[in-house]
């Protein structure tokens, strides 16, 4: 089992450059995936440094176990990243950390595995769960959700303008037989959309919306960011890579809200800020996007914990 970190890990060097400010510090990789960022972080740490990674994916845990056997500075916690701070304390890491990073969304290996049900490109079980041992699958939810609920999820989380048509098509289709395969959901979407974007598969937004809903991903992001305020040491770095506008909007707003002081009646700054924005948003360069098309939509934001 190997990791092709150079190919799959988006903004690897840029993220580690911004994150690792003290080679002897303690760091958190909240989204281990296949270990690309974690390995790059470890390469920058001194023998005194420490890295703790999180992921709720079972296969990610297998990759992490191999890395933990190779490097005593690394440890892994199989958990959603929304509770990373509390989980650190429960596992004996009680000091503030020097940096935490999140590479949001679904990983390339997950997308490429038909049996995970994340991709509209491959036929497979309609699952979409990050942790397949927890909660209802996409098929389970689509079997019982009201048409109005499906429409709301597609519009709100997928920004799908044909959400009403697609939701109606899904409900009509399941009355004949349950939707259990990704190809069946794709057929519903394609049949419902009257006008297609030539540069985007018609099921892109629907699959994104259902995946976000099933895994409660936007709530997870909000909870994970809030813990940075409690568990980052002064000067510690928060690094977040997002892949679509809903994720990035949450990150951007969080950094803005916590790096802007309040004002009194006369417009004078009041109180202390919790974060300091570090530089501008960073995107992948041409070389990386040519090598890895998934990097085209990536945007990285960085903040520093104020003293």
PDB file of C-alpha atoms in Angstrom:
ATOM      1  CA  UNK A   1       0.000   0.000   0.000  1.00  0.00           C
ATOM      2  CA  UNK A   2       1.713   3.183  -1.160  1.00  0.00           C
ATOM      3  CA  UNK A   3       0.953   6.882  -1.333  1.00  0.00           C
ATOM      4  CA  UNK A   4       1.506   8.870  -4.507  1.00  0.00           C
ATOM      5  CA  UNK A   5       1.621  12.105  -2.562  1.00  0.00           C
ATOM      6  CA  UNK A   6       3.252  14.163  -5.281  1.00  0.00           C
ATOM      7  CA  UNK A   7       0.426  13.429  -7.696  1.00  0.00           C
ATOM      8  CA  UNK A   8      -2.655  13.475  -5.472  1.00  0.00           C
ATOM      9  CA  UNK A   9      -1.899  15.940  -2.691  1.00  0.00           C
ATOM     10  CA  UNK A  10      -3.194  19.369  -3.660  1.00  0.00           C
ATOM     11  CA  UNK A  11      -1.102  22.405  -2.626  1.00  0.00           C
ATOM     12  CA  UNK A  12       1.158  20.111  -0.630  1.00  0.00           C
ATOM     13  CA  UNK A  13       4.266  22.281  -0.405  1.00  0.00           C
ATOM     14  CA  UNK A  14       2.349  25.555  -0.075  1.00  0.00           C
ATOM     15  CA  UNK A  15       0.286  24.159   2.796  1.00  0.00           C
ATOM     16  CA  UNK A  16       3.291  22.812   4.699  1.00  0.00           C
ATOM     17  CA  UNK A  17       5.239  26.037   4.165  1.00  0.00           C
ATOM     18  CA  UNK A  18       2.430  27.989   5.831  1.00  0.00           C
ATOM     19  CA  UNK A  19       1.735  25.433   8.559  1.00  0.00           C
ATOM     20  CA  UNK A  20       5.082  24.380  10.026  1.00  0.00           C
ATOM     21  CA  UNK A  21       6.478  27.392  11.858  1.00  0.00           C
ATOM     22  CA  UNK A  22       8.323  25.409  14.542  1.00  0.00           C
ATOM     23  CA  UNK A  23       9.899  22.073  13.521  1.00  0.00           C
ATOM     24  CA  UNK A  24       9.793  20.925  17.143  1.00  0.00           C
ATOM     25  CA  UNK A  25       6.100  21.750  17.535  1.00  0.00           C
ATOM     26  CA  UNK A  26       2.916  19.703  17.656  1.00  0.00           C
ATOM     27  CA  UNK A  27       0.682  19.706  14.578  1.00  0.00           C
ATOM     28  CA  UNK A  28      -2.681  18.341  13.486  1.00  0.00           C
ATOM     29  CA  UNK A  29      -3.664  17.072  10.054  1.00  0.00           C
ATOM     30  CA  UNK A  30      -7.434  16.934  10.403  1.00  0.00           C
ATOM     31  CA  UNK A  31      -7.972  15.131   7.088  1.00  0.00           C
ATOM     32  CA  UNK A  32      -5.403  12.359   6.651  1.00  0.00           C
ATOM     33  CA  UNK A  33      -6.812  10.913   3.411  1.00  0.00           C
ATOM     34  CA  UNK A  34      -3.955   8.875   1.994  1.00  0.00           C
ATOM     35  CA  UNK A  35      -1.265  10.677   3.956  1.00  0.00           C
ATOM     36  CA  UNK A  36       0.171  13.091   1.412  1.00  0.00           C
ATOM     37  CA  UNK A  37       0.086  16.157   3.627  1.00  0.00           C
ATOM     38  CA  UNK A  38       0.978  14.179   6.751  1.00  0.00           C
ATOM     39  CA  UNK A  39       4.135  12.773   5.185  1.00  0.00           C
ATOM     40  CA  UNK A  40       5.138  16.226   3.942  1.00  0.00           C
ATOM     41  CA  UNK A  41       4.605  17.693   7.421  1.00  0.00           C
ATOM     42  CA  UNK A  42       6.682  14.954   9.044  1.00  0.00           C
ATOM     43  CA  UNK A  43       9.494  15.678   6.579  1.00  0.00           C
ATOM     44  CA  UNK A  44       9.672  19.210   7.991  1.00  0.00           C
ATOM     45  CA  UNK A  45       9.585  18.242  11.675  1.00  0.00           C
ATOM     46  CA  UNK A  46      12.578  17.708  13.928  1.00  0.00           C
ATOM     47  CA  UNK A  47      12.925  14.584  16.095  1.00  0.00           C
ATOM     48  CA  UNK A  48      11.076  16.501  18.821  1.00  0.00           C
ATOM     49  CA  UNK A  49       8.127  17.351  16.572  1.00  0.00           C
ATOM     50  CA  UNK A  50       4.788  15.568  16.703  1.00  0.00           C
ATOM     51  CA  UNK A  51       1.916  15.090  14.275  1.00  0.00           C
ATOM     52  CA  UNK A  52      -1.575  13.796  15.044  1.00  0.00           C
ATOM     53  CA  UNK A  53      -3.894  13.037  12.131  1.00  0.00           C
ATOM     54  CA  UNK A  54      -7.617  12.381  11.920  1.00  0.00           C
ATOM     55  CA  UNK A  55      -9.909  10.694   9.418  1.00  0.00           C
ATOM     56  CA  UNK A  56     -13.178   8.784   9.649  1.00  0.00           C
ATOM     57  CA  UNK A  57     -12.506   6.711   6.521  1.00  0.00           C
ATOM     58  CA  UNK A  58     -11.614   3.055   7.207  1.00  0.00           C
ATOM     59  CA  UNK A  59      -9.088   2.836   4.363  1.00  0.00           C
ATOM     60  CA  UNK A  60      -7.419   6.039   5.521  1.00  0.00           C
ATOM     61  CA  UNK A  61      -6.978   4.374   8.914  1.00  0.00           C
ATOM     62  CA  UNK A  62      -5.146   1.482   7.244  1.00  0.00           C
ATOM     63  CA  UNK A  63      -2.715   3.847   5.508  1.00  0.00           C
ATOM     64  CA  UNK A  64      -2.246   5.759   8.767  1.00  0.00           C
ATOM     65  CA  UNK A  65      -1.431   2.583  10.687  1.00  0.00           C
ATOM     66  CA  UNK A  66       1.454   1.905   8.306  1.00  0.00           C
ATOM     67  CA  UNK A  67       2.785   5.431   8.724  1.00  0.00           C
ATOM     68  CA  UNK A  68       2.517   5.194  12.530  1.00  0.00           C
ATOM     69  CA  UNK A  69       4.598   2.006  12.401  1.00  0.00           C
ATOM     70  CA  UNK A  70       7.261   3.830  10.377  1.00  0.00           C
ATOM     71  CA  UNK A  71       7.469   7.066  12.363  1.00  0.00           C
ATOM     72  CA  UNK A  72       7.124   7.384  16.173  1.00  0.00           C
ATOM     73  CA  UNK A  73       6.400  11.115  15.815  1.00  0.00           C
ATOM     74  CA  UNK A  74       3.084  10.295  14.136  1.00  0.00           C
ATOM     75  CA  UNK A  75      -0.181   9.126  15.654  1.00  0.00           C
ATOM     76  CA  UNK A  76      -3.660   8.686  14.223  1.00  0.00           C
ATOM     77  CA  UNK A  77      -7.179   8.984  15.603  1.00  0.00           C
ATOM     78  CA  UNK A  78     -10.048   7.460  13.612  1.00  0.00           C
ATOM     79  CA  UNK A  79     -12.641  10.153  14.033  1.00  0.00           C
ATOM     80  CA  UNK A  80     -14.413  12.945  12.224  1.00  0.00           C
ATOM     81  CA  UNK A  81     -12.317  16.104  12.370  1.00  0.00           C
ATOM     82  CA  UNK A  82     -15.150  18.117  13.916  1.00  0.00           C
ATOM     83  CA  UNK A  83     -14.035  17.049  17.394  1.00  0.00           C
ATOM     84  CA  UNK A  84     -10.288  17.158  16.891  1.00  0.00           C
ATOM     85  CA  UNK A  85      -9.484  19.357  19.870  1.00  0.00           C
ATOM     86  CA  UNK A  86     -11.411  17.326  22.410  1.00  0.00           C
ATOM     87  CA  UNK A  87     -10.053  14.094  20.932  1.00  0.00           C
ATOM     88  CA  UNK A  88      -6.491  15.360  21.326  1.00  0.00           C
ATOM     89  CA  UNK A  89      -7.054  15.956  25.016  1.00  0.00           C
ATOM     90  CA  UNK A  90      -8.594  12.493  25.378  1.00  0.00           C
ATOM     91  CA  UNK A  91      -5.469  10.978  23.802  1.00  0.00           C
ATOM     92  CA  UNK A  92      -3.032  12.770  26.076  1.00  0.00           C
ATOM     93  CA  UNK A  93      -2.188  15.842  23.995  1.00  0.00           C
ATOM     94  CA  UNK A  94      -3.105  18.533  26.472  1.00  0.00           C
ATOM     95  CA  UNK A  95      -0.852  21.378  25.321  1.00  0.00           C
ATOM     96  CA  UNK A  96      -1.871  23.888  22.638  1.00  0.00           C
ATOM     97  CA  UNK A  97      -0.820  22.847  19.134  1.00  0.00           C
ATOM     98  CA  UNK A  98       1.362  24.867  16.772  1.00  0.00           C
ATOM     99  CA  UNK A  99      -0.742  24.300  13.686  1.00  0.00           C
ATOM    100  CA  UNK A 100      -3.779  22.546  12.265  1.00  0.00           C
ATOM    101  CA  UNK A 101      -4.720  21.981   8.649  1.00  0.00           C
ATOM    102  CA  UNK A 102      -7.796  20.685   6.851  1.00  0.00           C
ATOM    103  CA  UNK A 103      -7.925  19.477   3.245  1.00  0.00           C
ATOM    104  CA  UNK A 104     -11.684  19.477   2.781  1.00  0.00           C
ATOM    105  CA  UNK A 105     -13.983  17.386   0.630  1.00  0.00           C
ATOM    106  CA  UNK A 106     -13.662  13.904  -0.798  1.00  0.00           C
ATOM    107  CA  UNK A 107     -10.262  12.489  -1.745  1.00  0.00           C
ATOM    108  CA  UNK A 108      -9.281  11.339  -5.224  1.00  0.00           C
ATOM    109  CA  UNK A 109      -8.997   7.662  -4.152  1.00  0.00           C
ATOM    110  CA  UNK A 110     -12.523   7.808  -2.734  1.00  0.00           C
ATOM    111  CA  UNK A 111     -13.836   9.266  -5.985  1.00  0.00           C
ATOM    112  CA  UNK A 112     -12.046   6.610  -8.015  1.00  0.00           C
ATOM    113  CA  UNK A 113     -13.519   3.689  -6.062  1.00  0.00           C
ATOM    114  CA  UNK A 114     -16.899   2.803  -7.540  1.00  0.00           C
ATOM    115  CA  UNK A 115     -17.921   0.903  -4.417  1.00  0.00           C
ATOM    116  CA  UNK A 116     -17.847   4.092  -2.332  1.00  0.00           C
ATOM    117  CA  UNK A 117     -20.617   5.657  -4.422  1.00  0.00           C
ATOM    118  CA  UNK A 118     -19.133   9.162  -4.525  1.00  0.00           C
ATOM    119  CA  UNK A 119     -18.667   9.410  -8.271  1.00  0.00           C
ATOM    120  CA  UNK A 120     -21.175   9.834 -11.083  1.00  0.00           C
ATOM    121  CA  UNK A 121     -18.508   8.517 -13.470  1.00  0.00           C
ATOM    122  CA  UNK A 122     -18.587   4.932 -12.161  1.00  0.00           C
ATOM    123  CA  UNK A 123     -21.512   2.646 -11.442  1.00  0.00           C
ATOM    124  CA  UNK A 124     -21.525   1.443  -7.855  1.00  0.00           C
ATOM    125  CA  UNK A 125     -23.621   1.218  -4.696  1.00  0.00           C
ATOM    126  CA  UNK A 126     -25.294   4.528  -3.864  1.00  0.00           C
ATOM    127  CA  UNK A 127     -23.450   4.991  -0.573  1.00  0.00           C
ATOM    128  CA  UNK A 128     -21.447   8.270  -0.288  1.00  0.00           C
ATOM    129  CA  UNK A 129     -20.600   7.866   3.426  1.00  0.00           C
ATOM    130  CA  UNK A 130     -17.129   8.900   4.551  1.00  0.00           C
ATOM    131  CA  UNK A 131     -17.465   6.346   7.370  1.00  0.00           C
ATOM    132  CA  UNK A 132     -19.407   3.401   5.983  1.00  0.00           C
ATOM    133  CA  UNK A 133     -20.043   2.045   9.465  1.00  0.00           C
ATOM    134  CA  UNK A 134     -22.021   5.110  10.537  1.00  0.00           C
ATOM    135  CA  UNK A 135     -25.377   6.588   9.574  1.00  0.00           C
ATOM    136  CA  UNK A 136     -27.661   6.177   6.565  1.00  0.00           C
ATOM    137  CA  UNK A 137     -26.272   5.888   3.065  1.00  0.00           C
ATOM    138  CA  UNK A 138     -27.400   8.095   0.185  1.00  0.00           C
ATOM    139  CA  UNK A 139     -29.672   5.264  -0.968  1.00  0.00           C
ATOM    140  CA  UNK A 140     -31.204   4.986   2.509  1.00  0.00           C
ATOM    141  CA  UNK A 141     -31.940   8.706   2.624  1.00  0.00           C
ATOM    142  CA  UNK A 142     -33.306   8.974  -0.911  1.00  0.00           C
ATOM    143  CA  UNK A 143     -35.656   6.078  -0.184  1.00  0.00           C
ATOM    144  CA  UNK A 144     -37.491   7.968   2.561  1.00  0.00           C
ATOM    145  CA  UNK A 145     -36.846  11.706   2.158  1.00  0.00           C
ATOM    146  CA  UNK A 146     -39.756  13.933   1.210  1.00  0.00           C
ATOM    147  CA  UNK A 147     -39.594  15.510  -2.226  1.00  0.00           C
ATOM    148  CA  UNK A 148     -39.396  18.971  -0.653  1.00  0.00           C
ATOM    149  CA  UNK A 149     -36.440  17.918   1.501  1.00  0.00           C
ATOM    150  CA  UNK A 150     -34.555  16.509  -1.486  1.00  0.00           C
ATOM    151  CA  UNK A 151     -35.236  19.689  -3.448  1.00  0.00           C
ATOM    152  CA  UNK A 152     -33.967  21.837  -0.579  1.00  0.00           C
ATOM    153  CA  UNK A 153     -30.743  19.836  -0.220  1.00  0.00           C
ATOM    154  CA  UNK A 154     -30.005  19.979  -3.943  1.00  0.00           C
ATOM    155  CA  UNK A 155     -30.648  23.709  -4.123  1.00  0.00           C
ATOM    156  CA  UNK A 156     -28.940  24.708  -0.868  1.00  0.00           C
ATOM    157  CA  UNK A 157     -25.906  22.415  -0.901  1.00  0.00           C
ATOM    158  CA  UNK A 158     -25.525  21.865  -4.639  1.00  0.00           C
ATOM    159  CA  UNK A 159     -26.721  25.255  -5.860  1.00  0.00           C
ATOM    160  CA  UNK A 160     -28.619  23.222  -8.455  1.00  0.00           C
ATOM    161  CA  UNK A 161     -31.067  25.404 -10.390  1.00  0.00           C
ATOM    162  CA  UNK A 162     -33.023  22.358 -11.587  1.00  0.00           C
ATOM    163  CA  UNK A 163     -33.428  21.019  -8.036  1.00  0.00           C
ATOM    164  CA  UNK A 164     -37.226  20.920  -8.285  1.00  0.00           C
ATOM    165  CA  UNK A 165     -37.192  18.836 -11.479  1.00  0.00           C
ATOM    166  CA  UNK A 166     -34.528  16.462 -10.180  1.00  0.00           C
ATOM    167  CA  UNK A 167     -36.274  15.904  -6.836  1.00  0.00           C
ATOM    168  CA  UNK A 168     -39.543  15.130  -8.597  1.00  0.00           C
ATOM    169  CA  UNK A 169     -37.735  12.712 -10.911  1.00  0.00           C
ATOM    170  CA  UNK A 170     -36.107  10.900  -7.984  1.00  0.00           C
ATOM    171  CA  UNK A 171     -39.438  10.468  -6.187  1.00  0.00           C
ATOM    172  CA  UNK A 172     -41.150   9.242  -9.359  1.00  0.00           C
ATOM    173  CA  UNK A 173     -38.318   6.775 -10.031  1.00  0.00           C
ATOM    174  CA  UNK A 174     -38.302   5.315  -6.499  1.00  0.00           C
ATOM    175  CA  UNK A 175     -42.029   4.592  -6.726  1.00  0.00           C
ATOM    176  CA  UNK A 176     -41.131   2.042  -9.390  1.00  0.00           C
ATOM    177  CA  UNK A 177     -38.045   0.669  -7.611  1.00  0.00           C
ATOM    178  CA  UNK A 178     -35.574   1.908  -4.957  1.00  0.00           C
ATOM    179  CA  UNK A 179     -32.514   3.775  -6.191  1.00  0.00           C
ATOM    180  CA  UNK A 180     -29.556   1.656  -5.119  1.00  0.00           C
ATOM    181  CA  UNK A 181     -26.908   2.422  -7.762  1.00  0.00           C
ATOM    182  CA  UNK A 182     -25.070   5.597  -8.705  1.00  0.00           C
ATOM    183  CA  UNK A 183     -25.966   5.027 -12.351  1.00  0.00           C
ATOM    184  CA  UNK A 184     -29.662   5.082 -11.446  1.00  0.00           C
ATOM    185  CA  UNK A 185     -29.300   8.449  -9.762  1.00  0.00           C
ATOM    186  CA  UNK A 186     -27.360   9.768 -12.765  1.00  0.00           C
ATOM    187  CA  UNK A 187     -30.197   8.624 -15.052  1.00  0.00           C
ATOM    188  CA  UNK A 188     -32.713  10.553 -12.920  1.00  0.00           C
ATOM    189  CA  UNK A 189     -30.659  13.715 -13.086  1.00  0.00           C
ATOM    190  CA  UNK A 190     -29.957  13.514 -16.808  1.00  0.00           C
ATOM    191  CA  UNK A 191     -33.632  12.935 -17.576  1.00  0.00           C
ATOM    192  CA  UNK A 192     -34.682  15.907 -15.428  1.00  0.00           C
ATOM    193  CA  UNK A 193     -32.286  18.558 -16.724  1.00  0.00           C
ATOM    194  CA  UNK A 194     -33.502  20.305 -19.896  1.00  0.00           C
ATOM    195  CA  UNK A 195     -30.330  22.308 -20.524  1.00  0.00           C
ATOM    196  CA  UNK A 196     -26.803  21.099 -19.834  1.00  0.00           C
ATOM    197  CA  UNK A 197     -23.510  22.856 -19.226  1.00  0.00           C
ATOM    198  CA  UNK A 198     -21.084  21.469 -21.844  1.00  0.00           C
ATOM    199  CA  UNK A 199     -18.195  21.869 -19.392  1.00  0.00           C
ATOM    200  CA  UNK A 200     -19.776  20.039 -16.455  1.00  0.00           C
ATOM    201  CA  UNK A 201     -21.453  16.656 -16.017  1.00  0.00           C
ATOM    202  CA  UNK A 202     -25.162  17.200 -15.300  1.00  0.00           C
ATOM    203  CA  UNK A 203     -24.994  15.133 -12.088  1.00  0.00           C
ATOM    204  CA  UNK A 204     -22.076  17.076 -10.563  1.00  0.00           C
ATOM    205  CA  UNK A 205     -24.133  19.358  -8.328  1.00  0.00           C
ATOM    206  CA  UNK A 206     -26.571  16.642  -7.265  1.00  0.00           C
ATOM    207  CA  UNK A 207     -23.826  14.265  -6.158  1.00  0.00           C
ATOM    208  CA  UNK A 208     -22.033  17.082  -4.352  1.00  0.00           C
ATOM    209  CA  UNK A 209     -25.176  18.125  -2.501  1.00  0.00           C
ATOM    210  CA  UNK A 210     -26.148  14.635  -1.377  1.00  0.00           C
ATOM    211  CA  UNK A 211     -22.589  13.848  -0.266  1.00  0.00           C
ATOM    212  CA  UNK A 212     -22.400  17.048   1.781  1.00  0.00           C
ATOM    213  CA  UNK A 213     -25.751  16.289   3.383  1.00  0.00           C
ATOM    214  CA  UNK A 214     -25.097  12.616   4.168  1.00  0.00           C
ATOM    215  CA  UNK A 215     -21.764  13.413   5.823  1.00  0.00           C
ATOM    216  CA  UNK A 216     -22.871  16.708   7.426  1.00  0.00           C
ATOM    217  CA  UNK A 217     -19.697  18.189   5.962  1.00  0.00           C
ATOM    218  CA  UNK A 218     -20.492  21.887   6.331  1.00  0.00           C
ATOM    219  CA  UNK A 219     -21.423  21.433  10.002  1.00  0.00           C
ATOM    220  CA  UNK A 220     -18.202  19.464  10.478  1.00  0.00           C
ATOM    221  CA  UNK A 221     -16.170  22.340   9.016  1.00  0.00           C
ATOM    222  CA  UNK A 222     -17.776  24.919  11.285  1.00  0.00           C
ATOM    223  CA  UNK A 223     -17.179  22.833  14.404  1.00  0.00           C
ATOM    224  CA  UNK A 224     -13.584  22.076  13.418  1.00  0.00           C
ATOM    225  CA  UNK A 225     -12.779  25.744  12.827  1.00  0.00           C
ATOM    226  CA  UNK A 226     -14.249  26.837  16.160  1.00  0.00           C
ATOM    227  CA  UNK A 227     -11.923  24.469  18.003  1.00  0.00           C
ATOM    228  CA  UNK A 228      -8.919  26.184  16.460  1.00  0.00           C
ATOM    229  CA  UNK A 229      -9.635  29.151  18.723  1.00  0.00           C
ATOM    230  CA  UNK A 230      -9.354  26.959  21.810  1.00  0.00           C
ATOM    231  CA  UNK A 231      -6.517  24.611  20.895  1.00  0.00           C
ATOM    232  CA  UNK A 232      -4.085  26.666  18.793  1.00  0.00           C
ATOM    233  CA  UNK A 233      -1.131  28.178  20.630  1.00  0.00           C
ATOM    234  CA  UNK A 234      -0.458  31.914  20.147  1.00  0.00           C
ATOM    235  CA  UNK A 235       1.240  32.219  16.768  1.00  0.00           C
ATOM    236  CA  UNK A 236      -0.073  28.803  15.710  1.00  0.00           C
ATOM    237  CA  UNK A 237      -1.316  28.453  12.153  1.00  0.00           C
ATOM    238  CA  UNK A 238      -4.687  27.427  10.734  1.00  0.00           C
ATOM    239  CA  UNK A 239      -4.463  26.216   7.114  1.00  0.00           C
ATOM    240  CA  UNK A 240      -7.590  25.213   5.186  1.00  0.00           C
ATOM    241  CA  UNK A 241      -7.902  23.988   1.596  1.00  0.00           C
ATOM    242  CA  UNK A 242     -11.401  24.144   0.124  1.00  0.00           C
ATOM    243  CA  UNK A 243     -12.713  22.822  -3.167  1.00  0.00           C
ATOM    244  CA  UNK A 244     -16.008  24.573  -3.697  1.00  0.00           C
ATOM    245  CA  UNK A 245     -17.672  27.847  -2.834  1.00  0.00           C
ATOM    246  CA  UNK A 246     -19.786  26.647   0.097  1.00  0.00           C
ATOM    247  CA  UNK A 247     -16.735  25.339   1.950  1.00  0.00           C
ATOM    248  CA  UNK A 248     -14.625  28.381   1.151  1.00  0.00           C
ATOM    249  CA  UNK A 249     -17.405  30.765   2.166  1.00  0.00           C
ATOM    250  CA  UNK A 250     -17.466  29.246   5.661  1.00  0.00           C
ATOM    251  CA  UNK A 251     -13.665  29.442   5.995  1.00  0.00           C
ATOM    252  CA  UNK A 252     -13.415  32.976   4.648  1.00  0.00           C
ATOM    253  CA  UNK A 253     -16.192  34.230   6.927  1.00  0.00           C
ATOM    254  CA  UNK A 254     -14.695  32.487   9.974  1.00  0.00           C
ATOM    255  CA  UNK A 255     -11.278  34.080   9.459  1.00  0.00           C
ATOM    256  CA  UNK A 256     -12.824  37.479   8.735  1.00  0.00           C
ATOM    257  CA  UNK A 257     -15.092  37.416  11.782  1.00  0.00           C
ATOM    258  CA  UNK A 258     -12.308  36.432  14.168  1.00  0.00           C
ATOM    259  CA  UNK A 259      -9.634  38.738  12.750  1.00  0.00           C
ATOM    260  CA  UNK A 260     -11.751  41.881  12.862  1.00  0.00           C
ATOM    261  CA  UNK A 261     -12.083  43.844  16.093  1.00  0.00           C
ATOM    262  CA  UNK A 262     -15.415  45.250  17.145  1.00  0.00           C
ATOM    263  CA  UNK A 263     -15.960  49.007  17.169  1.00  0.00           C
ATOM    264  CA  UNK A 264     -17.433  51.360  19.704  1.00  0.00           C
ATOM    265  CA  UNK A 265     -19.938  54.157  19.041  1.00  0.00           C
ATOM    266  CA  UNK A 266     -17.156  56.370  17.698  1.00  0.00           C
ATOM    267  CA  UNK A 267     -15.722  53.724  15.370  1.00  0.00           C
ATOM    268  CA  UNK A 268     -12.703  52.909  17.531  1.00  0.00           C
ATOM    269  CA  UNK A 269     -11.526  49.249  17.746  1.00  0.00           C
ATOM    270  CA  UNK A 270     -12.798  47.440  20.828  1.00  0.00           C
ATOM    271  CA  UNK A 271     -11.465  44.174  22.247  1.00  0.00           C
ATOM    272  CA  UNK A 272      -8.862  41.755  20.969  1.00  0.00           C
ATOM    273  CA  UNK A 273      -8.961  39.687  17.815  1.00  0.00           C
ATOM    274  CA  UNK A 274      -8.534  35.910  18.025  1.00  0.00           C
ATOM    275  CA  UNK A 275      -6.945  35.428  14.612  1.00  0.00           C
ATOM    276  CA  UNK A 276      -4.728  37.267  12.176  1.00  0.00           C
ATOM    277  CA  UNK A 277      -5.231  36.705   8.476  1.00  0.00           C
ATOM    278  CA  UNK A 278      -1.998  35.558   6.790  1.00  0.00           C
ATOM    279  CA  UNK A 279      -1.571  36.715   3.198  1.00  0.00           C
ATOM    280  CA  UNK A 280      -4.045  36.295   0.391  1.00  0.00           C
ATOM    281  CA  UNK A 281      -5.872  33.170  -0.702  1.00  0.00           C
ATOM    282  CA  UNK A 282      -3.551  30.751  -2.507  1.00  0.00           C
ATOM    283  CA  UNK A 283      -4.411  28.700  -5.590  1.00  0.00           C
ATOM    284  CA  UNK A 284      -2.541  25.933  -7.391  1.00  0.00           C
ATOM    285  CA  UNK A 285      -0.168  27.027 -10.137  1.00  0.00           C
ATOM    286  CA  UNK A 286      -0.381  25.991 -13.777  1.00  0.00           C
ATOM    287  CA  UNK A 287       2.070  23.144 -13.357  1.00  0.00           C
ATOM    288  CA  UNK A 288       0.027  21.545 -10.584  1.00  0.00           C
ATOM    289  CA  UNK A 289      -3.331  21.984 -12.312  1.00  0.00           C
ATOM    290  CA  UNK A 290      -1.912  20.414 -15.464  1.00  0.00           C
ATOM    291  CA  UNK A 291      -0.686  17.443 -13.424  1.00  0.00           C
ATOM    292  CA  UNK A 292      -3.773  17.197 -11.228  1.00  0.00           C
ATOM    293  CA  UNK A 293      -6.986  18.704 -12.674  1.00  0.00           C
ATOM    294  CA  UNK A 294      -8.701  18.450  -9.266  1.00  0.00           C
ATOM    295  CA  UNK A 295      -6.403  21.239  -8.063  1.00  0.00           C
ATOM    296  CA  UNK A 296      -8.081  23.776 -10.336  1.00  0.00           C
ATOM    297  CA  UNK A 297     -10.871  24.436  -7.851  1.00  0.00           C
ATOM    298  CA  UNK A 298      -8.649  24.407  -4.744  1.00  0.00           C
ATOM    299  CA  UNK A 299      -8.267  27.558  -2.661  1.00  0.00           C
ATOM    300  CA  UNK A 300      -6.157  27.751   0.493  1.00  0.00           C
ATOM    301  CA  UNK A 301      -6.624  30.274   3.299  1.00  0.00           C
ATOM    302  CA  UNK A 302      -4.282  30.785   6.258  1.00  0.00           C
ATOM    303  CA  UNK A 303      -4.716  32.452   9.629  1.00  0.00           C
ATOM    304  CA  UNK A 304      -2.582  32.764  12.745  1.00  0.00           C
ATOM    305  CA  UNK A 305      -3.744  32.575  16.355  1.00  0.00           C
ATOM    306  CA  UNK A 306      -3.358  35.968  17.963  1.00  0.00           C
ATOM    307  CA  UNK A 307      -1.476  36.286  21.236  1.00  0.00           C
TER     308      UNK A 307
END
